[in-house]
Amino acid sequence: MADIIKFEKVAAYITENDLDQEILEQAEIQVKYSGYIEKERNNADKTTRLEDVKIPENFDYNKIKSMSIEAKQKLSKIRPVTISQASRISGVSPSDVSVLLIYMGR
């Protein structure tokens, strides 16, 4: 932020609009973390969409060849109702969830 304030137009804008240090810090945070915030927002949206994708009650995870053994075991034991629930299980990777979605025809 110190480097940006060195620009004459930026310094003039700050002075003209009477921006205090807190506003400048918030602007800096938004610029620095905007990519991360957007990525997390997209992940949250995806999780929300996956909440509507139901897994059949008697689904046999062992039929899926390209899923990790740990994921098959955890999913068979826990029996999540939705893909979103499955994605939150420790030991079930994003690639396991993708394979599950493909296998279910999504």
GROMACS .gro file of N, CA and C in nm:
model
  318
    1MET      N    1   0.083  -0.118   0.000
    1MET     CA    2   0.000   0.000   0.000
    1MET      C    3   0.088   0.125   0.000
    2ALA      N    4   0.199   0.117   0.070
    2ALA     CA    5   0.290   0.232   0.076
    2ALA      C    6   0.338   0.271  -0.063
    3ASP      N    7   0.362   0.172  -0.148
    3ASP     CA    8   0.406   0.201  -0.285
    3ASP      C    9   0.295   0.264  -0.369
    4ILE      N   10   0.174   0.221  -0.348
    4ILE     CA   11   0.061   0.274  -0.425
    4ILE      C   12   0.033   0.420  -0.388
    5ILE      N   13   0.047   0.451  -0.260
    5ILE     CA   14   0.020   0.587  -0.213
    5ILE      C   15   0.120   0.687  -0.271
    6LYS      N   16   0.233   0.638  -0.317
    6LYS     CA   17   0.335   0.727  -0.377
    6LYS      C   18   0.286   0.789  -0.509
    7PHE      N   19   0.188   0.723  -0.574
    7PHE     CA   20   0.135   0.781  -0.698
    7PHE      C   21   0.056   0.908  -0.663
    8GLU      N   22   0.082   1.012  -0.738
    8GLU     CA   23   0.021   1.142  -0.710
    8GLU      C   24  -0.131   1.138  -0.714
    9LYS      N   25  -0.188   1.071  -0.813
    9LYS     CA   26  -0.334   1.065  -0.826
    9LYS      C   27  -0.398   0.986  -0.711
   10VAL      N   28  -0.331   0.882  -0.668
   10VAL     CA   29  -0.383   0.801  -0.557
   10VAL      C   30  -0.381   0.884  -0.428
   11ALA      N   31  -0.269   0.950  -0.404
   11ALA     CA   32  -0.258   1.033  -0.284
   11ALA      C   33  -0.363   1.144  -0.286
   12ALA      N   34  -0.385   1.204  -0.403
   12ALA     CA   35  -0.485   1.309  -0.415
   12ALA      C   36  -0.625   1.254  -0.389
   13TYR      N   37  -0.655   1.136  -0.441
   13TYR     CA   38  -0.786   1.074  -0.419
   13TYR      C   39  -0.810   1.047  -0.271
   14ILE      N   40  -0.708   0.998  -0.204
   14ILE     CA   41  -0.719   0.969  -0.061
   14ILE      C   42  -0.747   1.097   0.017
   15THR      N   43  -0.677   1.201  -0.019
   15THR     CA   44  -0.696   1.330   0.050
   15THR      C   45  -0.833   1.390   0.020
   16GLU      N   46  -0.873   1.390  -0.107
   16GLU     CA   47  -1.001   1.448  -0.148
   16GLU      C   48  -1.119   1.378  -0.082
   17ASN      N   49  -1.111   1.247  -0.068
   17ASN     CA   50  -1.222   1.169  -0.012
   17ASN      C   51  -1.207   1.140   0.137
   18ASP      N   52  -1.106   1.199   0.197
   18ASP     CA   53  -1.083   1.187   0.341
   18ASP      C   54  -1.088   1.041   0.388
   19LEU      N   55  -1.011   0.954   0.319
   19LEU     CA   56  -1.008   0.812   0.354
   19LEU      C   57  -0.914   0.789   0.471
   20ASP      N   58  -0.962   0.722   0.574
   20ASP     CA   59  -0.877   0.697   0.691
   20ASP      C   60  -0.798   0.567   0.673
   21GLN      N   61  -0.711   0.538   0.767
   21GLN     CA   62  -0.622   0.423   0.758
   21GLN      C   63  -0.699   0.291   0.752
   22GLU      N   64  -0.808   0.282   0.824
   22GLU     CA   65  -0.887   0.158   0.826
   22GLU      C   66  -0.944   0.127   0.687
   23ILE      N   67  -0.992   0.226   0.619
   23ILE     CA   68  -1.045   0.207   0.483
   23ILE      C   69  -0.934   0.163   0.389
   24LEU      N   70  -0.818   0.224   0.402
   24LEU     CA   71  -0.705   0.185   0.317
   24LEU      C   72  -0.661   0.042   0.345
   25GLU      N   73  -0.661   0.001   0.471
   25GLU     CA   74  -0.625  -0.136   0.506
   25GLU      C   75  -0.726  -0.235   0.449
   26GLN      N   76  -0.853  -0.202   0.456
   26GLN     CA   77  -0.957  -0.290   0.400
   26GLN      C   78  -0.941  -0.303   0.249
   27ALA      N   79  -0.910  -0.193   0.183
   27ALA     CA   80  -0.888  -0.197   0.038
   27ALA      C   81  -0.769  -0.286   0.005
   28GLU      N   82  -0.662  -0.275   0.083
   28GLU     CA   83  -0.543  -0.357   0.061
   28GLU      C   84  -0.575  -0.505   0.080
   29ILE      N   85  -0.650  -0.536   0.184
   29ILE     CA   86  -0.690  -0.675   0.209
   29ILE      C   87  -0.773  -0.729   0.094
   30GLN      N   88  -0.868  -0.650   0.046
   30GLN     CA   89  -0.953  -0.694  -0.065
   30GLN      C   90  -0.871  -0.723  -0.190
   31VAL      N   91  -0.773  -0.637  -0.217
   31VAL     CA   92  -0.689  -0.657  -0.336
   31VAL      C   93  -0.601  -0.781  -0.319
   32LYS      N   94  -0.540  -0.795  -0.203
   32LYS     CA   95  -0.448  -0.907  -0.180
   32LYS      C   96  -0.519  -1.042  -0.182
   33TYR      N   97  -0.638  -1.048  -0.124
   33TYR     CA   98  -0.705  -1.176  -0.104
   33TYR      C   99  -0.824  -1.199  -0.196
   34SER      N  100  -0.846  -1.114  -0.294
   34SER     CA  101  -0.964  -1.128  -0.380
   34SER      C  102  -0.967  -1.262  -0.454
   35GLY      N  103  -0.852  -1.308  -0.500
   35GLY     CA  104  -0.846  -1.437  -0.570
   35GLY      C  105  -0.885  -1.552  -0.479
   36TYR      N  106  -0.831  -1.550  -0.358
   36TYR     CA  107  -0.861  -1.655  -0.260
   36TYR      C  108  -1.009  -1.650  -0.221
   37ILE      N  109  -1.061  -1.530  -0.197
   37ILE     CA  110  -1.201  -1.514  -0.159
   37ILE      C  111  -1.292  -1.566  -0.269
   38GLU      N  112  -1.261  -1.534  -0.393
   38GLU     CA  113  -1.342  -1.580  -0.507
   38GLU      C  114  -1.337  -1.733  -0.518
   39LYS      N  115  -1.219  -1.790  -0.498
   39LYS     CA  116  -1.205  -1.936  -0.505
   39LYS      C  117  -1.290  -2.002  -0.397
   40GLU      N  118  -1.285  -1.950  -0.277
   40GLU     CA  119  -1.364  -2.007  -0.167
   40GLU      C  120  -1.514  -1.988  -0.191
   41ARG      N  121  -1.551  -1.875  -0.249
   41ARG     CA  122  -1.693  -1.852  -0.281
   41ARG      C  123  -1.740  -1.955  -0.384
   42ASN      N  124  -1.657  -1.983  -0.484
   42ASN     CA  125  -1.691  -2.083  -0.585
   42ASN      C  126  -1.703  -2.222  -0.522
   43ASN      N  127  -1.611  -2.253  -0.429
   43ASN     CA  128  -1.618  -2.383  -0.359
   43ASN      C  129  -1.746  -2.395  -0.278
   44ALA      N  130  -1.785  -2.287  -0.212
   44ALA     CA  131  -1.908  -2.288  -0.133
   44ALA      C  132  -2.030  -2.306  -0.224
   45ASP      N  133  -2.029  -2.240  -0.339
   45ASP     CA  134  -2.140  -2.255  -0.435
   45ASP      C  135  -2.148  -2.398  -0.486
   46LYS      N  136  -2.032  -2.457  -0.514
   46LYS     CA  137  -2.029  -2.596  -0.563
   46LYS      C  138  -2.083  -2.691  -0.456
   47THR      N  139  -2.042  -2.670  -0.332
   47THR     CA  140  -2.090  -2.754  -0.222
   47THR      C  141  -2.241  -2.742  -0.207
   48THR      N  142  -2.293  -2.621  -0.223
   48THR     CA  143  -2.438  -2.600  -0.214
   48THR      C  144  -2.510  -2.675  -0.325
   49ARG      N  145  -2.455  -2.670  -0.447
   49ARG     CA  146  -2.517  -2.742  -0.559
   49ARG      C  147  -2.513  -2.893  -0.536
   50LEU      N  148  -2.404  -2.942  -0.477
   50LEU     CA  149  -2.389  -3.086  -0.453
   50LEU      C  150  -2.480  -3.135  -0.341
   51GLU      N  151  -2.534  -3.044  -0.263
   51GLU     CA  152  -2.626  -3.081  -0.155
   51GLU      C  153  -2.755  -3.139  -0.212
   52ASP      N  154  -2.787  -3.103  -0.336
   52ASP     CA  155  -2.909  -3.151  -0.400
   52ASP      C  156  -2.891  -3.285  -0.472
   53VAL      N  157  -2.766  -3.330  -0.486
   53VAL     CA  158  -2.740  -3.455  -0.558
   53VAL      C  159  -2.743  -3.570  -0.457
   54LYS      N  160  -2.849  -3.648  -0.463
   54LYS     CA  161  -2.869  -3.760  -0.370
   54LYS      C  162  -2.794  -3.884  -0.416
   55ILE      N  163  -2.745  -3.960  -0.320
   55ILE     CA  164  -2.681  -4.089  -0.348
   55ILE      C  165  -2.784  -4.197  -0.315
   56PRO      N  166  -2.808  -4.290  -0.407
   56PRO     CA  167  -2.904  -4.397  -0.379
   56PRO      C  168  -2.870  -4.469  -0.248
   57GLU      N  169  -2.973  -4.506  -0.174
   57GLU     CA  170  -2.958  -4.564  -0.041
   57GLU      C  171  -2.872  -4.691  -0.042
   58ASN      N  172  -2.888  -4.773  -0.144
   58ASN     CA  173  -2.816  -4.901  -0.149
   58ASN      C  174  -2.697  -4.897  -0.246
   59PHE      N  175  -2.639  -4.781  -0.265
   59PHE     CA  176  -2.529  -4.763  -0.360
   59PHE      C  177  -2.409  -4.847  -0.318
   60ASP      N  178  -2.351  -4.922  -0.413
   60ASP     CA  179  -2.235  -5.008  -0.386
   60ASP      C  180  -2.107  -4.936  -0.431
   61TYR      N  181  -2.037  -4.879  -0.337
   61TYR     CA  182  -1.915  -4.804  -0.368
   61TYR      C  183  -1.803  -4.895  -0.416
   62ASN      N  184  -1.808  -5.022  -0.381
   62ASN     CA  185  -1.702  -5.114  -0.422
   62ASN      C  186  -1.702  -5.142  -0.572
   63LYS      N  187  -1.809  -5.107  -0.642
   63LYS     CA  188  -1.815  -5.123  -0.788
   63LYS      C  189  -1.726  -5.023  -0.860
   64ILE      N  190  -1.694  -4.914  -0.793
   64ILE     CA  191  -1.616  -4.807  -0.857
   64ILE      C  192  -1.468  -4.842  -0.849
   65LYS      N  193  -1.408  -4.874  -0.961
   65LYS     CA  194  -1.270  -4.920  -0.965
   65LYS      C  195  -1.168  -4.807  -0.942
   66SER      N  196  -1.199  -4.686  -0.990
   66SER     CA  197  -1.101  -4.578  -0.985
   66SER      C  198  -1.110  -4.492  -0.860
   67MET      N  199  -1.180  -4.539  -0.760
   67MET     CA  200  -1.191  -4.467  -0.633
   67MET      C  201  -1.094  -4.529  -0.533
   68SER      N  202  -1.036  -4.447  -0.446
   68SER     CA  203  -0.940  -4.500  -0.349
   68SER      C  204  -1.009  -4.599  -0.255
   69ILE      N  205  -0.931  -4.694  -0.206
   69ILE     CA  206  -0.983  -4.795  -0.114
   69ILE      C  207  -1.036  -4.729   0.013
   70GLU      N  208  -0.961  -4.631   0.062
   70GLU     CA  209  -1.003  -4.561   0.184
   70GLU      C  210  -1.138  -4.493   0.164
   71ALA      N  211  -1.157  -4.429   0.049
   71ALA     CA  212  -1.285  -4.363   0.021
   71ALA      C  213  -1.398  -4.464   0.015
   72LYS      N  214  -1.374  -4.577  -0.052
   72LYS     CA  215  -1.478  -4.681  -0.059
   72LYS      C  216  -1.518  -4.728   0.080
   73GLN      N  217  -1.417  -4.751   0.164
   73GLN     CA  218  -1.444  -4.798   0.300
   73GLN      C  219  -1.522  -4.695   0.381
   74LYS      N  220  -1.478  -4.571   0.376
   74LYS     CA  221  -1.544  -4.466   0.454
   74LYS      C  222  -1.687  -4.443   0.405
   75LEU      N  223  -1.704  -4.436   0.274
   75LEU     CA  224  -1.838  -4.412   0.218
   75LEU      C  225  -1.932  -4.528   0.249
   76SER      N  226  -1.880  -4.651   0.242
   76SER     CA  227  -1.963  -4.768   0.273
   76SER      C  228  -2.004  -4.771   0.420
   77LYS      N  229  -1.915  -4.727   0.506
   77LYS     CA  230  -1.943  -4.727   0.650
   77LYS      C  231  -2.038  -4.613   0.689
   78ILE      N  232  -2.011  -4.493   0.638
   78ILE     CA  233  -2.087  -4.374   0.680
   78ILE      C  234  -2.219  -4.360   0.604
   79ARG      N  235  -2.223  -4.405   0.478
   79ARG     CA  236  -2.343  -4.399   0.394
   79ARG      C  237  -2.402  -4.257   0.385
   80PRO      N  238  -2.326  -4.162   0.329
   80PRO     CA  239  -2.378  -4.026   0.316
   80PRO      C  240  -2.502  -4.022   0.225
   81VAL      N  241  -2.590  -3.927   0.251
   81VAL     CA  242  -2.714  -3.915   0.174
   81VAL      C  243  -2.693  -3.835   0.046
   82THR      N  244  -2.602  -3.736   0.052
   82THR     CA  245  -2.578  -3.650  -0.064
   82THR      C  246  -2.429  -3.648  -0.099
   83ILE      N  247  -2.399  -3.602  -0.219
   83ILE     CA  248  -2.261  -3.587  -0.263
   83ILE      C  249  -2.189  -3.486  -0.173
   84SER      N  250  -2.259  -3.382  -0.134
   84SER     CA  251  -2.200  -3.280  -0.048
   84SER      C  252  -2.154  -3.340   0.084
   85GLN      N  253  -2.236  -3.425   0.142
   85GLN     CA  254  -2.197  -3.492   0.267
   85GLN      C  255  -2.076  -3.581   0.243
   86ALA      N  256  -2.074  -3.651   0.132
   86ALA     CA  257  -1.961  -3.738   0.098
   86ALA      C  258  -1.832  -3.658   0.086
   87SER      N  259  -1.842  -3.539   0.030
   87SER     CA  260  -1.722  -3.457   0.009
   87SER      C  261  -1.662  -3.406   0.140
   88ARG      N  262  -1.739  -3.407   0.247
   88ARG     CA  263  -1.690  -3.357   0.376
   88ARG      C  264  -1.633  -3.469   0.464
   89ILE      N  265  -1.631  -3.591   0.415
   89ILE     CA  266  -1.579  -3.703   0.493
   89ILE      C  267  -1.427  -3.706   0.481
   90SER      N  268  -1.360  -3.714   0.596
   90SER     CA  269  -1.214  -3.724   0.597
   90SER      C  270  -1.173  -3.853   0.526
   91GLY      N  271  -1.080  -3.841   0.434
   91GLY     CA  272  -1.035  -3.959   0.359
   91GLY      C  273  -1.099  -3.971   0.223
   92VAL      N  274  -1.200  -3.888   0.196
   92VAL     CA  275  -1.262  -3.885   0.064
   92VAL      C  276  -1.210  -3.761  -0.008
   93SER      N  277  -1.129  -3.782  -0.110
   93SER     CA  278  -1.065  -3.670  -0.180
   93SER      C  279  -1.159  -3.610  -0.284
   94PRO      N  280  -1.127  -3.488  -0.330
   94PRO     CA  281  -1.206  -3.428  -0.438
   94PRO      C  282  -1.210  -3.516  -0.564
   95SER      N  283  -1.101  -3.588  -0.591
   95SER     CA  284  -1.102  -3.676  -0.709
   95SER      C  285  -1.196  -3.795  -0.686
   96ASP      N  286  -1.207  -3.843  -0.563
   96ASP     CA  287  -1.303  -3.950  -0.532
   96ASP      C  288  -1.446  -3.902  -0.555
   97VAL      N  289  -1.473  -3.779  -0.515
   97VAL     CA  290  -1.606  -3.721  -0.535
   97VAL      C  291  -1.635  -3.705  -0.684
   98SER      N  292  -1.535  -3.663  -0.760
   98SER     CA  293  -1.552  -3.649  -0.905
   98SER      C  294  -1.583  -3.783  -0.970
   99VAL      N  295  -1.511  -3.886  -0.929
   99VAL     CA  296  -1.535  -4.021  -0.981
   99VAL      C  297  -1.677  -4.066  -0.946
  100LEU      N  298  -1.718  -4.038  -0.825
  100LEU     CA  299  -1.854  -4.074  -0.781
  100LEU      C  300  -1.959  -4.003  -0.866
  101LEU      N  301  -1.937  -3.875  -0.892
  101LEU     CA  302  -2.030  -3.798  -0.975
  101LEU      C  303  -2.037  -3.856  -1.116
  102ILE      N  304  -1.923  -3.890  -1.171
  102ILE     CA  305  -1.919  -3.948  -1.307
  102ILE      C  306  -1.991  -4.082  -1.308
  103TYR      N  307  -1.965  -4.163  -1.208
  103TYR     CA  308  -2.028  -4.295  -1.200
  103TYR      C  309  -2.179  -4.284  -1.188
  104MET      N  310  -2.225  -4.179  -1.120
  104MET     CA  311  -2.370  -4.158  -1.104
  104MET      C  312  -2.432  -4.089  -1.226
  105GLY      N  313  -2.348  -4.056  -1.324
  105GLY     CA  314  -2.401  -3.998  -1.448
  105GLY      C  315  -2.419  -3.848  -1.443
  106ARG      N  316  -2.345  -3.780  -1.356
  106ARG     CA  317  -2.356  -3.634  -1.344
  106ARG      C  318  -2.242  -3.567  -1.417
   0.00000   0.00000   0.00000
